[in-house]
Every structure is written in C-alpha cells, then in structure tokens.
PDB file of C-alpha atoms in Angstrom:
ATOM      1  CA  MET A   1     -48.773  33.873  51.093  1.00 57.00           C
ATOM      2  CA  SER A   2     -49.551  37.578  49.394  1.00 79.00           C
ATOM      3  CA  ALA A   3     -47.926  38.598  47.037  1.00 91.00           C
ATOM      4  CA  THR A   4     -44.969  40.929  47.254  1.00 96.00           C
ATOM      5  CA  ARG A   5     -45.646  44.887  46.155  1.00 97.00           C
ATOM      6  CA  ILE A   6     -42.812  46.763  44.310  1.00 98.00           C
ATOM      7  CA  LEU A   7     -43.687  50.281  43.262  1.00 98.00           C
ATOM      8  CA  THR A   8     -42.269  51.959  40.131  1.00 98.00           C
ATOM      9  CA  LEU A   9     -41.998  55.636  40.419  1.00 98.00           C
ATOM     10  CA  VAL A  10     -41.298  56.773  37.516  1.00 98.00           C
ATOM     11  CA  GLY A  11     -38.989  60.544  36.820  1.00 97.00           C
ATOM     12  CA  SER A  12     -40.401  61.721  33.312  1.00 95.00           C
ATOM     13  CA  LEU A  13     -44.294  62.477  32.491  1.00 96.00           C
ATOM     14  CA  ARG A  14     -43.533  62.127  29.133  1.00 93.00           C
ATOM     15  CA  ALA A  15     -46.274  58.559  28.598  1.00 88.00           C
ATOM     16  CA  ALA A  16     -43.276  57.928  25.147  1.00 87.00           C
ATOM     17  CA  SER A  17     -40.578  57.779  27.317  1.00 90.00           C
ATOM     18  CA  ILE A  18     -37.143  55.029  27.636  1.00 90.00           C
ATOM     19  CA  ASN A  19     -37.482  55.294  31.732  1.00 92.00           C
ATOM     20  CA  ARG A  20     -41.612  54.976  31.737  1.00 94.00           C
ATOM     21  CA  ARG A  21     -41.036  52.117  28.880  1.00 93.00           C
ATOM     22  CA  LEU A  22     -37.849  50.928  31.404  1.00 94.00           C
ATOM     23  CA  ALA A  23     -40.572  50.538  34.091  1.00 96.00           C
ATOM     24  CA  GLU A  24     -42.318  48.595  32.064  1.00 96.00           C
ATOM     25  CA  ALA A  25     -40.395  46.226  31.064  1.00 95.00           C
ATOM     26  CA  ALA A  26     -38.844  45.492  34.808  1.00 97.00           C
ATOM     27  CA  ALA A  27     -42.186  44.585  35.132  1.00 96.00           C
ATOM     28  CA  GLN A  28     -42.233  42.595  32.883  1.00 95.00           C
ATOM     29  CA  THR A  29     -39.646  40.463  35.008  1.00 95.00           C
ATOM     30  CA  ALA A  30     -40.995  40.702  38.483  1.00 95.00           C
ATOM     31  CA  PRO A  31     -41.414  37.012  38.709  1.00 93.00           C
ATOM     32  CA  ALA A  32     -43.738  34.887  40.075  1.00 93.00           C
ATOM     33  CA  GLY A  33     -45.205  36.799  43.655  1.00 94.00           C
ATOM     34  CA  VAL A  34     -44.713  39.695  43.031  1.00 96.00           C
ATOM     35  CA  GLU A  35     -47.008  42.709  41.667  1.00 96.00           C
ATOM     36  CA  LEU A  36     -45.343  45.511  39.926  1.00 97.00           C
ATOM     37  CA  THR A  37     -47.060  48.465  39.838  1.00 97.00           C
ATOM     38  CA  ILE A  38     -46.167  51.897  37.808  1.00 97.00           C
ATOM     39  CA  TYR A  39     -47.368  55.442  39.561  1.00 98.00           C
ATOM     40  CA  ASP A  40     -49.375  56.910  37.996  1.00 96.00           C
ATOM     41  CA  GLY A  41     -50.410  59.913  40.022  1.00 96.00           C
ATOM     42  CA  LEU A  42     -46.563  62.043  40.276  1.00 98.00           C
ATOM     43  CA  ALA A  43     -47.912  64.697  37.623  1.00 97.00           C
ATOM     44  CA  ASP A  44     -51.531  65.109  39.984  1.00 98.00           C
ATOM     45  CA  ILE A  45     -49.023  65.968  43.559  1.00 98.00           C
ATOM     46  CA  PRO A  46     -48.873  69.642  44.686  1.00 98.00           C
ATOM     47  CA  PHE A  47     -44.594  71.117  45.163  1.00 98.00           C
ATOM     48  CA  TYR A  48     -43.511  69.790  48.727  1.00 98.00           C
ATOM     49  CA  ASN A  49     -44.746  72.699  50.931  1.00 97.00           C
ATOM     50  CA  GLU A  50     -45.461  72.385  54.728  1.00 95.00           C
ATOM     51  CA  ASP A  51     -48.112  74.897  55.873  1.00 96.00           C
ATOM     52  CA  LEU A  52     -50.112  72.027  53.044  1.00 97.00           C
ATOM     53  CA  ASP A  53     -48.560  69.429  55.113  1.00 96.00           C
ATOM     54  CA  VAL A  54     -51.272  69.282  57.841  1.00 94.00           C
ATOM     55  CA  PRO A  55     -51.971  66.283  59.492  1.00 91.00           C
ATOM     56  CA  GLY A  56     -56.406  66.246  57.804  1.00 93.00           C
ATOM     57  CA  SER A  57     -55.759  68.360  55.210  1.00 95.00           C
ATOM     58  CA  VAL A  58     -52.316  66.632  53.345  1.00 96.00           C
ATOM     59  CA  PRO A  59     -53.105  67.590  49.716  1.00 98.00           C
ATOM     60  CA  ALA A  60     -54.989  64.242  47.876  1.00 98.00           C
ATOM     61  CA  ALA A  61     -52.898  64.046  45.070  1.00 98.00           C
ATOM     62  CA  ALA A  62     -49.541  63.112  47.998  1.00 98.00           C
ATOM     63  CA  GLN A  63     -51.782  61.556  50.743  1.00 97.00           C
ATOM     64  CA  ALA A  64     -52.662  58.925  47.759  1.00 98.00           C
ATOM     65  CA  LEU A  65     -48.796  58.740  46.945  1.00 98.00           C
ATOM     66  CA  ARG A  66     -47.844  58.260  50.979  1.00 98.00           C
ATOM     67  CA  ASP A  67     -49.668  55.553  51.226  1.00 98.00           C
ATOM     68  CA  ALA A  68     -49.382  53.313  47.514  1.00 98.00           C
ATOM     69  CA  VAL A  69     -45.578  54.132  48.779  1.00 98.00           C
ATOM     70  CA  ALA A  70     -47.074  52.663  52.329  1.00 97.00           C
ATOM     71  CA  ALA A  71     -48.802  49.462  51.389  1.00 97.00           C
ATOM     72  CA  SER A  72     -45.975  49.071  48.861  1.00 98.00           C
ATOM     73  CA  ASP A  73     -43.077  46.107  49.867  1.00 97.00           C
ATOM     74  CA  GLY A  74     -40.061  47.422  48.166  1.00 98.00           C
ATOM     75  CA  LEU A  75     -39.562  51.067  45.329  1.00 98.00           C
ATOM     76  CA  LEU A  76     -38.135  50.814  42.175  1.00 98.00           C
ATOM     77  CA  LEU A  77     -37.246  54.630  41.231  1.00 98.00           C
ATOM     78  CA  VAL A  78     -36.950  54.727  37.718  1.00 97.00           C
ATOM     79  CA  THR A  79     -34.058  58.572  36.954  1.00 95.00           C
ATOM     80  CA  PRO A  80     -33.649  60.582  33.267  1.00 93.00           C
ATOM     81  CA  GLU A  81     -31.483  63.448  35.008  1.00 92.00           C
ATOM     82  CA  TYR A  82     -32.677  67.410  33.620  1.00 92.00           C
ATOM     83  CA  ASN A  83     -29.540  68.695  34.003  1.00 92.00           C
ATOM     84  CA  GLY A  84     -27.071  67.295  35.040  1.00 91.00           C
ATOM     85  CA  SER A  85     -29.064  66.614  38.124  1.00 94.00           C
ATOM     86  CA  ILE A  86     -32.731  64.221  39.317  1.00 96.00           C
ATOM     87  CA  PRO A  87     -36.144  65.589  37.754  1.00 96.00           C
ATOM     88  CA  ALA A  88     -38.767  67.481  40.226  1.00 97.00           C
ATOM     89  CA  VAL A  89     -40.793  65.637  40.104  1.00 98.00           C
ATOM     90  CA  LEU A  90     -39.083  62.100  41.430  1.00 98.00           C
ATOM     91  CA  LYS A  91     -37.563  64.788  43.957  1.00 98.00           C
ATOM     92  CA  ASN A  92     -41.171  65.999  45.449  1.00 98.00           C
ATOM     93  CA  ALA A  93     -42.112  62.539  44.712  1.00 98.00           C
ATOM     94  CA  ILE A  94     -39.191  61.449  48.292  1.00 98.00           C
ATOM     95  CA  ASP A  95     -39.738  65.173  49.768  1.00 98.00           C
ATOM     96  CA  TRP A  96     -43.733  63.692  50.023  1.00 98.00           C
ATOM     97  CA  ALA A  97     -43.328  60.255  50.660  1.00 98.00           C
ATOM     98  CA  SER A  98     -40.336  60.979  53.724  1.00 97.00           C
ATOM     99  CA  ARG A  99     -42.683  63.346  56.301  1.00 95.00           C
ATOM    100  CA  PRO A 100     -43.850  62.885  58.966  1.00 90.00           C
ATOM    101  CA  TYR A 101     -39.729  62.978  59.078  1.00 86.00           C
ATOM    102  CA  GLY A 102     -38.021  60.135  60.662  1.00 84.00           C
ATOM    103  CA  ALA A 103     -42.119  58.048  60.375  1.00 90.00           C
ATOM    104  CA  GLY A 104     -42.809  58.532  56.829  1.00 94.00           C
ATOM    105  CA  ALA A 105     -44.030  56.001  54.446  1.00 96.00           C
ATOM    106  CA  LEU A 106     -39.896  55.502  52.693  1.00 97.00           C
ATOM    107  CA  VAL A 107     -38.424  54.806  56.172  1.00 96.00           C
ATOM    108  CA  ASP A 108     -36.337  51.183  55.701  1.00 96.00           C
ATOM    109  CA  ARG A 109     -38.313  50.871  53.210  1.00 97.00           C
ATOM    110  CA  PRO A 110     -35.736  48.959  50.758  1.00 98.00           C
ATOM    111  CA  VAL A 111     -35.704  50.978  47.444  1.00 98.00           C
ATOM    112  CA  ALA A 112     -33.647  50.071  43.985  1.00 98.00           C
ATOM    113  CA  VAL A 113     -32.464  52.744  40.959  1.00 97.00           C
ATOM    114  CA  VAL A 114     -32.339  53.119  37.710  1.00 96.00           C
ATOM    115  CA  SER A 115     -31.241  55.604  35.827  1.00 92.00           C
ATOM    116  CA  GLY A 116     -30.933  56.532  31.747  1.00 89.00           C
ATOM    117  CA  SER A 117     -29.691  59.262  29.847  1.00 88.00           C
ATOM    118  CA  ILE A 118     -29.206  59.748  25.790  1.00 86.00           C
ATOM    119  CA  SER A 119     -25.549  60.524  26.886  1.00 85.00           C
ATOM    120  CA  GLN A 120     -23.054  57.993  27.942  1.00 86.00           C
ATOM    121  CA  ASN A 121     -23.193  59.303  31.356  1.00 83.00           C
ATOM    122  CA  ALA A 122     -26.052  57.081  32.130  1.00 84.00           C
ATOM    123  CA  ALA A 123     -27.432  60.019  34.149  1.00 89.00           C
ATOM    124  CA  LYS A 124     -25.039  59.025  36.810  1.00 91.00           C
ATOM    125  CA  TRP A 125     -25.283  61.928  38.167  1.00 93.00           C
ATOM    126  CA  ALA A 126     -29.377  61.903  39.082  1.00 92.00           C
ATOM    127  CA  HIS A 127     -29.140  58.729  39.996  1.00 92.00           C
ATOM    128  CA  GLY A 128     -26.647  59.740  43.039  1.00 95.00           C
ATOM    129  CA  ASP A 129     -29.143  62.706  44.318  1.00 95.00           C
ATOM    130  CA  VAL A 130     -31.693  60.440  44.089  1.00 97.00           C
ATOM    131  CA  VAL A 131     -30.290  57.140  45.994  1.00 97.00           C
ATOM    132  CA  LYS A 132     -28.740  60.540  48.515  1.00 97.00           C
ATOM    133  CA  ALA A 133     -32.481  61.620  48.420  1.00 97.00           C
ATOM    134  CA  LEU A 134     -33.447  58.605  49.354  1.00 97.00           C
ATOM    135  CA  GLY A 135     -31.094  58.143  51.964  1.00 96.00           C
ATOM    136  CA  VAL A 136     -31.957  60.677  54.327  1.00 96.00           C
ATOM    137  CA  ALA A 137     -35.515  60.386  53.799  1.00 96.00           C
ATOM    138  CA  GLY A 138     -34.768  57.260  56.253  1.00 96.00           C
ATOM    139  CA  ALA A 139     -35.010  54.648  52.711  1.00 97.00           C
ATOM    140  CA  ARG A 140     -33.289  51.773  52.755  1.00 97.00           C
ATOM    141  CA  VAL A 141     -31.350  52.120  49.727  1.00 97.00           C
ATOM    142  CA  VAL A 142     -30.571  48.545  48.122  1.00 97.00           C
ATOM    143  CA  GLU A 143     -27.188  49.101  46.595  1.00 94.00           C
ATOM    144  CA  THR A 144     -26.433  45.768  45.108  1.00 94.00           C
ATOM    145  CA  ALA A 145     -30.184  46.809  42.834  1.00 95.00           C
ATOM    146  CA  HIS A 146     -28.281  49.413  40.651  1.00 92.00           C
ATOM    147  CA  LEU A 147     -28.417  50.283  37.283  1.00 93.00           C
ATOM    148  CA  HIS A 148     -27.095  52.841  35.156  1.00 92.00           C
ATOM    149  CA  PHE A 149     -28.259  52.823  31.127  1.00 88.00           C
ATOM    150  CA  ALA A 150     -26.014  55.310  28.579  1.00 88.00           C
ATOM    151  CA  GLY A 151     -27.271  55.653  25.069  1.00 86.00           C
ATOM    152  CA  PHE A 152     -31.070  55.853  24.669  1.00 81.00           C
ATOM    153  CA  GLY A 153     -30.645  56.923  21.544  1.00 78.00           C
ATOM    154  CA  GLU A 154     -29.663  54.575  19.483  1.00 81.00           C
ATOM    155  CA  ARG A 155     -30.161  51.863  21.184  1.00 81.00           C
ATOM    156  CA  PHE A 156     -33.205  51.780  22.232  1.00 83.00           C
ATOM    157  CA  ALA A 157     -34.303  54.636  18.320  1.00 79.00           C
ATOM    158  CA  ALA A 158     -36.234  51.928  16.647  1.00 80.00           C
ATOM    159  CA  SER A 159     -37.270  48.722  19.985  1.00 82.00           C
ATOM    160  CA  HIS A 160     -39.783  49.006  23.133  1.00 87.00           C
ATOM    161  CA  PRO A 161     -36.458  48.039  26.206  1.00 90.00           C
ATOM    162  CA  ARG A 162     -39.334  44.516  26.247  1.00 89.00           C
ATOM    163  CA  GLU A 163     -37.801  42.993  23.037  1.00 89.00           C
ATOM    164  CA  ASP A 164     -34.068  43.484  25.142  1.00 88.00           C
ATOM    165  CA  ALA A 165     -32.525  40.803  25.431  1.00 91.00           C
ATOM    166  CA  GLU A 166     -29.794  42.105  27.425  1.00 92.00           C
ATOM    167  CA  THR A 167     -31.977  45.045  29.401  1.00 91.00           C
ATOM    168  CA  LEU A 168     -34.623  42.802  30.689  1.00 94.00           C
ATOM    169  CA  THR A 169     -32.218  40.580  32.422  1.00 95.00           C
ATOM    170  CA  GLN A 170     -30.218  42.833  33.719  1.00 95.00           C
ATOM    171  CA  LEU A 171     -33.735  44.260  35.506  1.00 96.00           C
ATOM    172  CA  GLY A 172     -34.680  40.669  35.653  1.00 96.00           C
ATOM    173  CA  ALA A 173     -31.509  40.990  38.294  1.00 97.00           C
ATOM    174  CA  THR A 174     -31.803  44.832  39.760  1.00 97.00           C
ATOM    175  CA  VAL A 175     -35.743  43.749  40.710  1.00 97.00           C
ATOM    176  CA  HIS A 176     -35.172  40.111  41.768  1.00 96.00           C
ATOM    177  CA  GLU A 177     -31.709  41.683  44.940  1.00 96.00           C
ATOM    178  CA  LEU A 178     -34.306  44.305  45.296  1.00 97.00           C
ATOM    179  CA  VAL A 179     -37.988  42.044  46.213  1.00 96.00           C
ATOM    180  CA  GLN A 180     -35.016  38.904  47.955  1.00 95.00           C
ATOM    181  CA  ALA A 181     -34.730  42.877  49.954  1.00 96.00           C
ATOM    182  CA  THR A 182     -37.494  43.233  51.213  1.00 95.00           C
ATOM    183  CA  GLY A 183     -37.481  39.923  52.429  1.00 89.00           C
ATOM    184  CA  GLU A 184     -40.291  38.214  50.709  1.00 54.00           C
ATOM    185  CA  LEU A 185     -37.764  36.339  48.243  1.00 44.00           C
ATOM    186  CA  VAL A 186     -36.884  32.413  49.478  1.00 41.00           C
ATOM    187  CA  SER A 187     -33.534  31.824  47.602  1.00 43.00           C
ATOM    188  CA  ALA A 188     -33.142  28.531  45.460  1.00 36.00           C
TER     189      ALA A 188
END
C-alpha cells in the first residue's frame, strides 16, 4: 500500500509565522505510512480570474496547486485570521482548487482546518470562513479534526510548537482524524 498523502496549505506567507510552525509540528506527528507535505507555492498563484482559467493556458502556479491537491488523499489547512476573516492567499488557493466548478480537485477531498492567532478568539472567524468556502467548493470537511489555538504571543513566544507536548498531542489527533477520513488508516 502506498503512503497516504496529506497536503498542507498555510494561510500565512511569513517564513517564521506561528501558523507555519504549527504546520511543521503537524508534519512531525504524522504516523508511519503518512506523508504530510507543506505546499510552498501559494505566493506565486495569481488571484483567481476566470479570464485566466482557460483549459490549456491556466497559469503554471495555479495548475501546480491543482495538481498537488488532486494528488493528495486529504488536505490540512492552517489559517491565521486577518481582519476577522480568512487570509486572501488561502481563499485564493481554495478558489483555484475548486475549479472547474463541480469537478475541481477539492470535490469530495477530506479536509481538516487548524486555526490560530494571538487573540483569545483563536482565529475562529477565519476558521468558519475557511470551512464555509471549502463546503461550497465541495470538499468533505472533517469536523472532528478541527483545532483552534489562542494566545500565540504567550504560548509560543520562546519556543516552536513542536516543543510543546500538548500541542503535539492535539495536532497528532487532528492528523489522525484526517487520515482516518481518507479511508487509508485502519483503526487498531
């Protein structure tokens, strides 16, 4: 049996963002037989425009995202909250991966959402917007895999999330639920 492939999209482009670090920690928790990869090309994708979405001439960066999503068994989206909502880069990725409508790479793909911010709200507004956009796009949102992190400023100011046992346990449970939703993990 081949490895289960989980593709992770991070809604913050900042190299040292805590959301990026959460994605790195999540990769560390992947069980044997699961390959969790963080997608690094979101900054290169043009804003979705139907004039650009023409078969045979889709921008290379957008096609690369579509291909990566289609090749995955499931997705993990890690989102901060910008002005009370989803970051534009993550919404843009969802828009490109959802097309063509009804047949895009997101259709029926299991997806888990992790959100976090410096506020005590834990980016729950952005989380809700991501879940809504994914649902409309036809993804299979794995409700049991959702996770929220609040108070980044204090919690991860001096350490990487991979150094926090509670964080690793929570991320591990999320990754496990997502992998189970792909149908690739056999319960013990």
